XYZ file of C-alpha atoms in Angstrom:
750
model
C 20.516 -20.791 -4.988
C 21.510 -17.063 -4.850
C 24.730 -16.152 -3.077
C 24.736 -15.120 0.715
C 24.117 -11.764 0.196
C 20.649 -12.087 -1.694
C 19.769 -14.693 1.079
C 19.175 -12.471 3.096
C 15.993 -10.631 0.942
C 14.414 -13.854 1.089
C 14.436 -15.195 4.470
C 11.682 -17.530 5.620
C 11.539 -18.778 1.979
C 15.013 -20.167 2.130
C 15.789 -23.526 2.316
C 17.961 -23.263 4.671
C 16.050 -22.200 7.827
C 19.088 -21.469 9.717
C 19.876 -18.595 7.651
C 22.206 -18.903 4.593
C 23.897 -15.741 5.833
C 27.380 -16.528 8.083
C 29.262 -14.169 9.673
C 32.652 -13.024 9.279
C 35.749 -14.506 11.037
C 33.189 -16.553 12.778
C 36.494 -19.001 13.503
C 36.321 -21.939 11.731
C 36.834 -20.433 8.229
C 38.889 -17.398 6.827
C 37.875 -13.647 6.540
C 35.110 -13.545 3.033
C 37.155 -10.579 2.025
C 37.114 -10.689 -1.630
C 40.413 -12.040 -2.246
C 39.729 -15.395 0.147
C 36.647 -15.994 -1.932
C 36.701 -19.253 -3.564
C 35.893 -19.263 -7.326
C 33.736 -21.894 -7.459
C 30.417 -21.003 -8.900
C 28.870 -24.036 -7.031
C 29.574 -25.784 -3.913
C 27.466 -28.367 -2.669
C 27.056 -28.902 1.055
C 26.401 -33.502 1.332
C 24.064 -33.029 3.954
C 21.044 -30.870 2.599
C 22.135 -30.503 -0.708
C 22.407 -26.236 -0.580
C 24.758 -24.787 -2.965
C 27.243 -21.656 -2.425
C 29.762 -19.993 -4.593
C 32.434 -19.287 -1.534
C 34.077 -22.043 0.374
C 33.984 -20.146 3.357
C 30.335 -20.343 3.554
C 29.668 -23.880 2.976
C 32.380 -24.653 5.564
C 30.353 -22.199 8.334
C 27.676 -24.253 6.998
C 28.593 -27.642 7.673
C 29.792 -26.044 11.323
C 25.685 -25.083 11.219
C 24.871 -29.149 10.858
C 27.756 -29.716 13.328
C 26.625 -27.528 15.593
C 29.950 -25.683 16.540
C 28.983 -22.671 14.335
C 30.563 -19.621 16.340
C 30.733 -15.914 14.917
C 32.545 -12.671 15.236
C 31.371 -9.205 16.203
C 33.006 -6.799 13.308
C 32.078 -3.675 15.043
C 33.712 -4.431 18.690
C 36.038 -7.233 17.225
C 34.975 -10.104 19.764
C 34.458 -13.947 18.859
C 31.201 -15.400 20.503
C 30.603 -19.349 20.944
C 27.854 -21.151 21.257
C 26.410 -23.686 23.717
C 24.313 -27.334 22.082
C 22.752 -27.937 25.263
C 19.608 -26.136 26.088
C 16.909 -24.438 24.172
C 17.775 -20.954 25.231
C 20.989 -19.598 23.400
C 24.022 -17.752 26.096
C 26.173 -15.646 24.600
C 29.884 -15.789 26.001
C 32.341 -13.421 25.306
C 35.676 -14.618 24.199
C 39.013 -12.126 23.682
C 40.100 -12.726 19.819
C 43.287 -13.285 19.020
C 44.523 -9.448 19.943
C 43.828 -9.762 23.200
C 41.744 -7.284 23.257
C 39.372 -8.451 26.791
C 36.553 -6.711 27.605
C 35.708 -5.848 31.368
C 31.843 -7.223 30.731
C 30.545 -9.737 27.857
C 28.633 -7.836 24.944
C 26.119 -9.223 22.934
C 27.030 -8.895 19.534
C 25.439 -6.919 16.660
C 21.838 -8.356 16.019
C 20.563 -8.390 12.581
C 15.895 -7.392 12.670
C 13.920 -10.213 14.653
C 9.896 -9.249 13.754
C 7.637 -10.801 16.125
C 6.109 -13.390 14.158
C 2.789 -16.144 15.176
C 5.415 -18.561 16.193
C 7.011 -16.316 19.254
C 3.691 -15.890 20.723
C 3.687 -18.470 22.729
C 0.803 -19.484 25.805
C 3.976 -19.038 28.473
C 5.060 -15.793 26.928
C 5.404 -12.683 29.726
C 2.983 -9.868 29.090
C 4.174 -7.141 26.902
C 5.780 -4.276 28.499
C 4.172 -0.790 28.323
C 7.323 0.325 26.146
C 6.379 -2.923 23.701
C 2.622 -2.582 23.289
C 3.017 -0.898 20.042
C 4.942 -4.847 18.831
C 1.819 -5.840 19.917
C 0.025 -4.384 17.080
C 1.925 -6.990 14.303
C 0.869 -10.640 15.660
C -1.116 -11.937 12.982
C -4.717 -10.490 12.863
C -7.365 -10.483 9.547
C -8.033 -7.302 7.814
C -11.616 -6.840 8.565
C -13.323 -5.069 5.305
C -15.046 -2.657 6.304
C -13.501 -3.173 9.748
C -16.875 -4.740 11.042
C -16.627 -8.384 12.977
C -19.200 -10.273 11.284
C -19.572 -14.409 11.041
C -18.925 -15.582 8.253
C -21.276 -18.374 6.160
C -18.581 -21.452 6.453
C -16.553 -23.162 4.222
C -17.549 -23.213 0.374
C -19.908 -20.456 1.138
C -18.016 -17.332 1.739
C -14.614 -15.269 2.370
C -13.661 -12.051 4.701
C -11.613 -9.502 3.487
C -8.617 -10.635 5.811
C -5.301 -9.849 4.403
C -2.263 -9.878 7.153
C 0.814 -8.208 7.079
C 2.759 -10.516 9.652
C 5.088 -8.406 9.543
C 5.617 -9.211 5.737
C 6.287 -13.207 6.576
C 6.809 -14.142 3.666
C 10.310 -12.255 3.729
C 11.032 -13.405 7.038
C 11.408 -17.192 8.388
C 9.552 -18.366 11.750
C 11.286 -17.259 14.756
C 12.535 -19.922 17.796
C 9.701 -18.515 20.416
C 12.456 -17.701 22.997
C 14.823 -15.995 20.623
C 12.467 -13.066 20.338
C 12.951 -10.132 22.904
C 12.174 -7.134 20.281
C 11.384 -5.887 16.826
C 14.711 -4.381 16.308
C 16.802 -7.636 17.012
C 18.609 -6.445 20.384
C 18.982 -9.546 23.024
C 17.958 -11.862 20.427
C 19.394 -14.790 18.649
C 20.610 -13.876 14.892
C 18.629 -15.407 12.002
C 21.837 -13.788 9.171
C 25.379 -13.580 10.838
C 26.824 -10.295 11.055
C 28.627 -10.754 7.001
C 24.736 -10.265 6.052
C 24.327 -7.239 8.492
C 27.800 -5.829 7.007
C 26.405 -6.100 3.366
C 23.085 -4.364 4.229
C 25.077 -1.329 6.199
C 28.207 -1.614 4.444
C 29.031 0.313 1.224
C 31.986 -1.263 0.197
C 30.591 -4.952 0.835
C 27.192 -4.838 -1.918
C 27.742 -7.753 -4.666
C 28.201 -7.004 -7.964
C 24.482 -8.316 -8.774
C 23.419 -5.531 -5.834
C 25.196 -2.694 -6.929
C 24.104 -3.670 -10.526
C 20.661 -3.787 -8.676
C 20.564 -0.246 -7.460
C 22.651 1.641 -10.447
C 20.139 0.354 -12.642
C 16.812 1.507 -10.316
C 18.838 4.634 -9.632
C 17.486 7.880 -11.746
C 18.397 11.345 -10.166
C 15.120 13.188 -9.083
C 16.393 15.481 -5.830
C 19.971 15.780 -4.913
C 21.442 13.018 -2.734
C 20.884 11.680 0.555
C 24.002 12.639 2.546
C 25.910 10.428 4.986
C 24.869 13.324 8.056
C 21.547 13.121 7.449
C 21.756 9.556 7.712
C 23.715 9.716 10.851
C 21.324 12.667 12.075
C 18.046 10.511 11.316
C 19.215 7.171 12.767
C 19.841 8.836 15.975
C 16.828 10.794 16.125
C 15.088 7.707 15.592
C 16.937 5.742 18.509
C 16.363 9.073 21.138
C 12.537 8.284 20.809
C 12.643 4.029 21.170
C 12.820 2.229 24.023
C 17.142 1.247 25.458
C 16.214 -2.096 24.576
C 14.466 -1.189 21.304
C 17.305 1.080 20.022
C 20.433 -1.769 20.695
C 19.945 -3.133 17.359
C 18.503 -0.700 15.190
C 22.055 0.700 13.717
C 23.244 -2.841 12.542
C 20.286 -3.147 10.252
C 19.296 0.209 9.003
C 19.528 0.309 5.941
C 23.081 2.558 4.371
C 23.180 5.128 2.578
C 23.280 3.890 -1.318
C 20.039 2.123 -0.115
C 18.669 5.066 1.214
C 19.247 7.419 -1.284
C 17.862 4.989 -4.341
C 15.247 4.189 -2.069
C 14.473 8.082 -1.761
C 14.621 8.454 -5.461
C 12.211 5.785 -6.286
C 9.215 7.706 -4.603
C 9.594 10.370 -6.512
C 9.623 7.882 -9.728
C 6.385 6.059 -8.840
C 4.711 7.437 -6.138
C 5.118 10.755 -6.302
C 3.261 11.001 -9.772
C 0.292 9.641 -8.373
C 0.014 11.999 -5.487
C 2.628 14.896 -6.184
C 2.487 16.030 -2.269
C 6.199 17.342 -1.978
C 7.684 20.166 -4.055
C 10.301 18.254 -6.180
C 12.648 20.868 -6.980
C 12.933 22.297 -3.705
C 12.784 18.691 -2.102
C 16.308 18.598 -0.181
C 17.146 15.542 2.539
C 18.016 16.912 5.698
C 18.261 16.826 9.166
C 16.073 19.362 10.262
C 13.200 17.049 8.044
C 14.399 13.664 8.619
C 10.908 12.706 10.106
C 9.021 13.711 6.380
C 12.040 11.690 4.652
C 11.431 8.712 7.123
C 8.033 8.610 5.308
C 9.366 9.307 1.541
C 11.633 6.191 2.432
C 8.532 4.067 3.626
C 7.490 3.911 0.477
C 9.731 4.551 -1.700
C 11.516 1.120 -0.646
C 8.817 -0.776 -1.555
C 9.389 -0.396 -5.282
C 12.516 -1.283 -5.105
C 14.093 -4.752 -6.085
C 17.500 -4.877 -4.357
C 17.649 -7.587 -2.257
C 17.662 -6.067 1.060
C 14.485 -4.237 0.245
C 11.906 -6.654 1.616
C 13.876 -6.379 5.325
C 14.404 -2.388 4.809
C 10.284 -2.606 4.386
C 9.883 -4.247 7.316
C 11.571 -2.573 9.555
C 11.043 0.819 8.523
C 7.551 -0.074 8.918
C 7.992 -1.070 12.399
C 10.156 2.338 12.968
C 6.804 4.254 11.066
C 4.207 2.744 13.556
C 6.347 3.829 16.383
C 7.244 7.084 14.941
C 3.325 7.879 14.416
C 2.954 7.415 18.514
C 4.299 11.428 19.007
C 3.343 13.175 21.827
C 0.520 15.468 21.242
C 3.178 19.108 22.814
C 5.935 18.132 19.916
C 3.442 18.246 17.257
C 2.241 21.262 18.215
C 5.360 22.717 18.776
C 6.836 21.754 15.488
C 6.140 23.107 11.976
C 2.645 21.818 11.248
C 3.258 21.561 7.483
C 5.960 19.184 7.392
C 4.291 17.069 9.980
C 0.992 16.746 8.134
C 3.090 15.905 4.887
C 5.080 13.322 6.934
C 2.094 11.573 8.736
C -0.031 11.978 5.217
C 2.880 9.409 3.795
C 3.443 7.519 6.738
C -0.340 6.716 6.379
C -0.156 5.825 2.843
C 2.587 3.252 3.744
C 0.593 1.807 6.464
C -2.534 1.201 4.399
C 0.014 -0.974 1.493
C 0.829 -3.128 4.737
C -2.754 -4.865 4.248
C -2.554 -5.905 8.203
C -5.930 -4.973 9.829
C -4.153 -4.220 13.442
C -2.041 -1.266 11.366
C -5.204 -0.036 9.473
C -7.148 0.556 12.481
C -4.223 1.742 14.267
C -3.879 4.324 11.387
C -7.588 5.426 11.940
C -6.478 6.785 15.387
C -3.950 9.027 13.829
C -6.174 10.454 11.182
C -7.640 12.802 13.886
C -4.530 14.108 14.016
C -3.505 14.420 10.317
C -6.850 16.315 10.109
C -6.699 18.637 13.168
C -3.517 19.582 11.522
C -5.040 20.399 8.373
C -7.780 22.606 10.060
C -4.699 24.505 11.595
C -3.524 25.300 8.219
C -7.170 26.189 6.868
C -7.101 29.034 9.780
C -10.511 29.544 9.526
C -11.486 33.097 10.797
C -13.879 33.075 14.397
C -13.230 28.980 15.214
C -10.270 27.687 17.647
C -7.658 27.172 14.631
C -7.106 30.245 13.636
C -3.702 31.151 13.500
C -2.017 34.736 12.817
C 0.004 33.499 9.173
C 3.651 34.430 9.288
C 5.271 37.393 6.709
C 8.252 35.354 6.341
C 9.458 35.376 3.166
C 7.624 38.131 1.817
C 9.663 39.672 -0.489
C 10.665 35.947 -2.107
C 7.166 35.432 -4.168
C 8.292 32.643 -5.295
C 9.348 30.700 -1.903
C 5.642 32.484 -0.762
C 4.158 31.156 -3.621
C 5.927 27.517 -2.091
C 4.432 28.139 0.947
C 0.761 28.676 0.437
C 0.911 25.593 -2.558
C 2.538 23.346 -0.264
C -0.767 24.109 2.264
C -2.964 23.558 -0.491
C -2.020 19.988 -1.385
C -1.655 18.701 2.231
C -5.127 19.782 2.233
C -6.210 18.335 -1.110
C -4.939 15.230 -0.416
C -5.832 14.809 3.099
C -9.555 14.905 1.875
C -8.820 12.828 -1.453
C -7.713 10.542 1.232
C -10.561 10.806 3.554
C -13.154 10.124 0.565
C -10.844 7.292 -0.753
C -11.806 5.522 2.634
C -15.540 6.916 3.049
C -16.149 5.376 -0.700
C -14.171 1.913 -0.668
C -14.587 1.543 3.257
C -17.222 3.397 4.620
C -15.542 5.327 7.069
C -17.209 8.336 7.415
C -14.866 11.846 6.526
C -13.468 13.397 9.037
C -13.568 16.767 7.489
C -16.153 18.878 5.928
C -16.193 19.627 2.478
C -17.555 22.840 3.232
C -14.417 23.783 5.877
C -12.220 23.327 2.795
C -11.945 27.329 2.210
C -8.480 26.893 0.209
C -8.299 26.939 -3.426
C -8.347 23.652 -5.445
C -3.788 23.200 -6.145
C -2.550 24.838 -8.800
C -1.617 22.958 -12.278
C 1.257 20.842 -12.410
C 3.189 22.102 -14.367
C 4.055 25.451 -11.892
C 4.349 23.068 -9.388
C 7.454 20.938 -10.867
C 9.027 23.978 -12.297
C 12.169 25.332 -11.322
C 12.447 28.952 -9.957
C 13.912 30.152 -13.189
C 10.673 27.762 -15.323
C 8.705 29.361 -12.810
C 9.456 33.298 -14.153
C 9.146 32.444 -17.110
C 5.569 31.123 -16.904
C 2.321 33.421 -16.843
C 0.697 34.027 -13.837
C -1.234 31.444 -12.569
C -5.229 31.472 -12.476
C -7.380 31.997 -9.337
C -8.199 28.937 -8.332
C -11.551 28.148 -6.837
C -12.452 25.716 -3.841
C -13.717 22.447 -4.063
C -17.523 23.643 -3.179
C -17.043 26.191 -5.594
C -16.029 23.910 -8.548
C -18.898 21.303 -7.587
C -21.672 23.926 -7.577
C -19.858 25.089 -11.045
C -19.964 21.881 -12.730
C -23.583 20.600 -11.662
C -25.065 23.978 -12.634
C -23.367 23.397 -16.196
C -23.394 20.286 -16.039
C -19.918 20.705 -18.510
C -16.511 20.102 -17.247
C -14.199 23.462 -17.232
C -11.428 22.307 -19.872
C -9.364 24.228 -17.396
C -9.385 21.632 -14.373
C -6.474 19.267 -13.483
C -7.313 15.885 -13.430
C -6.232 16.028 -9.804
C -9.043 18.211 -9.385
C -11.465 16.355 -11.215
C -10.371 13.554 -9.090
C -11.478 15.319 -5.944
C -14.419 16.851 -7.391
C -15.835 13.430 -8.781
C -15.062 11.941 -5.235
C -16.107 14.859 -3.374
C -19.792 14.179 -5.101
C -20.315 11.074 -4.826
C -19.399 11.140 -0.688
C -22.327 13.981 -0.705
C -24.661 11.824 -2.165
C -23.935 8.857 -0.427
C -24.369 10.759 2.860
C -27.387 11.899 2.074
C -28.842 8.397 1.188
C -27.445 7.193 4.087
C -29.404 9.348 6.070
C -32.518 8.812 4.707
C -31.877 5.379 4.926
C -30.971 5.238 8.454
C -34.549 7.312 8.650
C -36.491 4.346 7.282
C -37.369 6.485 3.776
C -35.034 4.419 1.826
C -33.239 5.739 -0.735
C -33.064 9.615 -2.483
C -35.973 9.366 -5.835
C -38.816 7.134 -5.561
C -39.229 4.154 -2.891
C -42.401 2.405 -1.741
C -42.920 3.742 1.624
C -42.480 7.476 0.446
C -42.851 7.972 -3.480
C -41.344 10.700 -5.378
C -38.960 11.640 -2.229
C -37.113 14.523 -3.212
C -33.346 14.972 -3.626
C -31.677 18.333 -1.638
C -30.283 21.076 -3.717
C -26.770 20.081 -2.446
C -27.220 16.324 -3.202
C -29.110 17.649 -6.812
C -26.015 19.559 -7.747
C -23.730 16.498 -6.770
C -25.566 14.257 -8.885
C -25.061 16.562 -11.696
C -21.334 17.316 -10.704
C -20.782 13.121 -10.486
C -22.672 12.279 -14.121
C -20.940 15.081 -16.035
C -17.178 14.323 -14.864
C -17.642 10.528 -14.971
C -18.838 10.936 -18.247
C -15.594 12.804 -19.638
C -13.190 10.391 -16.641
C -14.800 7.279 -18.700
C -13.972 8.449 -22.092
C -10.597 9.494 -21.368
C -7.998 5.930 -21.781
C -6.527 4.198 -19.453
C -2.673 4.407 -19.442
C 0.102 4.031 -17.157
C 1.043 6.880 -14.912
C 5.394 7.800 -16.304
C 7.050 9.844 -14.349
C 6.860 13.742 -15.023
C 3.095 13.362 -15.973
C -0.234 13.605 -14.607
C -1.530 10.712 -12.640
C -4.136 9.090 -14.783
C -6.233 8.324 -11.882
C -9.201 10.300 -12.616
C -10.139 7.986 -15.574
C -9.863 4.912 -13.076
C -12.356 6.649 -10.464
C -14.230 7.386 -13.324
C -15.030 3.727 -14.055
C -14.559 2.458 -10.542
C -17.113 5.212 -8.823
C -19.705 4.498 -12.014
C -19.678 0.990 -10.983
C -19.863 1.784 -7.096
C -22.875 4.310 -8.178
C -25.306 1.475 -9.829
C -24.153 -1.324 -7.400
C -22.748 0.117 -4.018
C -20.355 -1.428 -1.924
C -22.747 -2.207 0.743
C -24.181 -4.496 -1.409
C -21.348 -5.613 -3.877
C -19.397 -6.992 -0.566
C -22.500 -9.032 0.982
C -23.275 -10.404 -2.417
C -19.511 -11.712 -2.969
C -19.949 -13.316 0.339
C -17.294 -11.045 1.676
C -17.509 -10.490 5.626
C -21.127 -10.906 5.888
C -23.969 -13.217 7.254
C -26.187 -15.689 5.557
C -28.881 -12.416 6.142
C -26.722 -10.148 4.641
C -26.230 -12.122 2.307
C -29.432 -12.639 0.709
C -30.715 -9.229 1.608
C -28.222 -7.995 -0.781
C -29.108 -10.164 -3.309
C -32.834 -9.311 -3.402
C -31.685 -5.610 -3.448
C -29.272 -6.213 -6.485
C -32.475 -7.735 -8.092
C -34.741 -4.966 -8.442
C -31.553 -2.561 -9.435
C -30.054 -4.331 -12.342
C -32.659 -5.227 -14.405
C -34.161 -1.663 -14.081
C -31.633 -0.270 -16.025
C -29.929 -2.557 -18.643
C -28.059 0.335 -20.295
C -25.952 0.990 -17.150
C -25.710 -1.862 -16.200
C -24.111 -3.102 -19.489
C -21.977 0.335 -19.419
C -20.657 -0.406 -15.769
C -19.558 -4.216 -17.110
C -17.800 -2.462 -19.707
C -15.580 -0.411 -17.664
C -15.189 -3.465 -15.328
C -13.964 -4.910 -18.527
C -11.283 -2.008 -19.612
C -9.958 -1.942 -15.566
C -9.459 -5.587 -16.092
C -8.073 -5.201 -19.009
C -5.528 -2.154 -17.696
C -4.053 -4.182 -14.982
C -3.293 -7.051 -17.297
C -0.285 -5.005 -18.337
C 0.293 -2.879 -15.872
C 1.219 -3.686 -12.029
C -0.987 -2.356 -9.295
C 1.064 -0.290 -7.160
C -1.720 1.415 -4.833
C -4.803 1.246 -3.207
C -6.532 2.880 -4.986
C -5.439 -0.061 -7.952
C -6.301 -3.081 -5.612
C -9.182 -1.515 -4.504
C -9.813 -0.662 -7.758
C -9.683 -4.393 -9.297
C -11.697 -5.965 -6.559
C -15.033 -3.998 -6.835
C -14.574 -4.136 -11.009
C -14.634 -8.413 -10.391
C -17.269 -8.159 -7.563
C -19.071 -6.296 -10.008
C -18.476 -8.860 -13.006
C -19.734 -11.751 -10.163
C -22.500 -10.094 -9.813
C -23.524 -9.513 -13.539
C -22.741 -13.209 -14.362
C -24.871 -14.550 -11.136
C -27.874 -12.435 -12.099
C -28.135 -10.255 -14.651
C -27.283 -12.927 -17.405
C -29.914 -15.001 -15.577
C -32.260 -12.908 -15.677
C -32.045 -11.274 -18.908
C -34.043 -13.355 -21.334
C -31.899 -12.267 -23.969
C -28.924 -13.936 -22.554
C -27.176 -16.779 -23.929
C -27.338 -18.318 -20.499
C -24.638 -20.546 -19.086
C -24.149 -22.664 -22.613
C -21.122 -24.199 -23.734
C -18.874 -21.635 -25.263
C -17.451 -23.961 -27.881
C -21.253 -23.444 -29.804
C -20.726 -19.611 -29.652
C -19.753 -18.365 -33.063
C -17.954 -14.982 -33.703
C -20.647 -12.679 -34.668
C -22.668 -13.528 -31.503
C -20.347 -12.474 -28.648
C -19.032 -9.176 -28.656
C -15.142 -8.589 -27.199
C -15.250 -5.815 -24.653
C -11.852 -5.423 -23.844
C -10.884 -4.972 -27.384
C -13.165 -3.255 -29.457
C -13.127 -3.208 -33.091
C -16.630 -1.761 -34.160
C -17.630 0.916 -32.181
C -21.270 0.452 -33.636
C -21.982 -2.633 -32.399
C -20.699 -1.394 -29.460
C -22.934 1.338 -29.049
C -25.651 -0.770 -30.036
C -24.800 -3.664 -27.205
C -25.034 -0.427 -25.077
C -27.711 1.082 -25.748
C -29.091 -2.645 -25.717
C -30.274 -2.478 -29.764
C -28.348 -5.821 -29.653
C -28.180 -8.304 -27.562
C -24.584 -10.067 -27.885
C -22.573 -12.237 -25.357
C -20.140 -10.202 -23.866
C -16.385 -11.564 -23.969
C -13.757 -10.582 -21.759
C -10.184 -11.493 -22.029
C -8.736 -14.369 -19.571
C -12.079 -15.004 -18.739
C -14.077 -15.751 -21.631
C -17.559 -15.438 -22.361
C -18.960 -14.134 -18.837
C -22.486 -16.090 -17.663
C -23.244 -17.708 -14.637
C -21.517 -20.861 -15.081
C -17.526 -21.585 -14.838
C -17.078 -17.979 -15.830
C -17.235 -16.789 -12.119
C -13.788 -19.075 -11.318
C -12.215 -18.164 -14.105
C -12.943 -14.050 -12.790
C -11.900 -14.729 -9.924
C -8.587 -16.747 -10.762
C -7.868 -13.821 -13.398
C -8.213 -11.702 -10.793
C -5.459 -13.499 -8.713
C -3.476 -13.052 -11.095
C -3.382 -9.673 -11.625
C -3.100 -9.114 -7.957
C -0.216 -11.281 -7.963
C 1.471 -8.318 -10.020
C 1.747 -6.093 -7.321
C 3.340 -8.192 -4.421
C 6.278 -6.647 -4.533
C 5.413 -3.431 -3.693
C 2.108 -4.456 -1.121
C 1.435 -6.953 1.128
C -2.118 -6.172 1.062
C -2.011 -7.267 -2.970
C -0.270 -9.930 -2.215
C -2.677 -11.476 0.612
C -5.649 -10.461 -2.404
C -4.070 -12.894 -4.320
C -4.795 -15.462 -2.126
C -7.890 -14.951 -1.129
C -9.467 -14.537 -4.795
C -7.647 -17.549 -5.864
C -9.459 -19.373 -2.929
C -12.442 -18.004 -4.321
C -12.013 -20.033 -7.653
C -11.954 -22.771 -6.021
C -14.640 -22.327 -4.532
C -13.971 -22.253 -0.442
C -12.398 -19.814 1.505
C -8.938 -19.131 1.940
C -7.088 -20.482 5.857
C -4.874 -17.468 5.322
C -2.680 -19.105 8.118
C -1.819 -21.764 5.905
C 0.487 -18.754 3.095
C 2.523 -17.471 5.740
């Protein structure tokens, strides 16, 4: 049992359903100041067996059992008692010892009260207009790819449904009649005021919490100031309904926590998406919304006891901040608005809840519109006059231009990822991106002094021009940065998929030879995209998968190359229904029929894809899945392995089938995740030998029990990212249920 200060981060998982933390000066025990704390390491409750480190906490806990518990507000210094008769809790203000009597009863400071499935009862009054956004936080299934369909039934299928439910694993159930709003005002608190003080008061950190924050703190940017925190808090409260804003201040993270979360963003997320200019980044009141978006992502990487509560609170705030007036958007700095929107979107994706991600789809249009303003194409509605500000300051002018390139670049990348993994058509056109790709990260990460010492950056081409150059030359220029390669790779597969979808909608099948239209010719654009994709994916698959360290280039190009190579052979429109995810019986049968025609036609390519999938799985056996790309990459590789085991191994006459693995000698297998003999591997990839594929954590891949073992290993891998992403947590549950042969009932896991 951890102390009360750490229990706040584990609401819902603590054995004491009334909350492990109690208020300061509640009237039944001494103050919880360090001088009055008991030094005992373990004090046992005779009623429930729970242990406490401080004697006064045990005393107040015993008062809970007897129903006599009262508490005082550390802000207004008024004591409050509770009625034990009715289901409703009536808060009565009482003067404290100093005689300070208030003219009107005032509710105490409250902690966060998220809306959960238990709070949504039939007799609950309808939501007020100002509370409609809170309705999005009720339990929901994440239907992948967002299209409702009939499942196949127990033991047959599963849905892509992973709900955040307001991070219910870290928040305990709330009494139906106690929830009034999402920020805790006018609600029965689950934790006392002392716990709130620990969150907000910089002097009330425990030694353990202090050690965690110190260990996590790696200074990348100047620290946040108290002025910025205060301004941000007031700005957020001003945009919330009054009844929502009342409980915010008591629950808002302390300055120490906010500063740590900001640094964690630049430590973990920034290397994967170098959107912001780190050398000049400064948290200030003027950029508070951008800072808030940084905090939403950075808080996910913390191990502090309260970070789960903070992630939930910041997520709720972010959802409300996204609902901004169009006039406000058009009057503010377009670049900063676009940057904050993109980062908010990334954070909301990690929540993994369908309602939240569906909401993000509405705001994609706003982000794309802001990017079109930055593109400022002449002769279009979005054309704007460029400002001559800082014209004499080369560095500042370059930073501004490069920042615009990067927001457009990463927005397009995000659009391509959604088109590839979720089959949501991009809202931008690649032809619109008439802006050069971002400059090398060596320039972007340099200080002013370092930047002036570097040689002038070479002029960059647009994505379309680079795609054509790679497609025409079948070679990848050595000067291309990894993010640019990733973007061109994604652009190429999106263009191919668009033409394939169009032809299929016309009833002409896919490009290439078809039964109805033999020898159907590729369009010039698609042909260039296909050649560019082949050249780039080959280059990326030859690179080693490694962890992205702070200050280094992202390794996403190597990961994307492997995953997209798999998607190019077995599209997700077939992989998903074959795995019985979000489909019907007819959809599953149709996908199986198509895959039976695809895979046996090119055994070598199918084996290459299996090799890539094994590499990705091995990589994430030791590395934490931390982004949406990581999570979906693991999932796609697992689904492909299932297809390979079920179809290819059974169809291949040279395969040993599903015989007992114990009778297989070492000379008959090939370990795809630990290759020692390159000649042996090349011979297997080129179908010159027929060794049986072996994957660590799974064993021999065949049509027998290897599929449940594969699901179980994937579930373990997904669980490593549960501290960062609720999506990873729920995906782990789904895959574990798949291993057991039936779809999950997620409500039992919340």
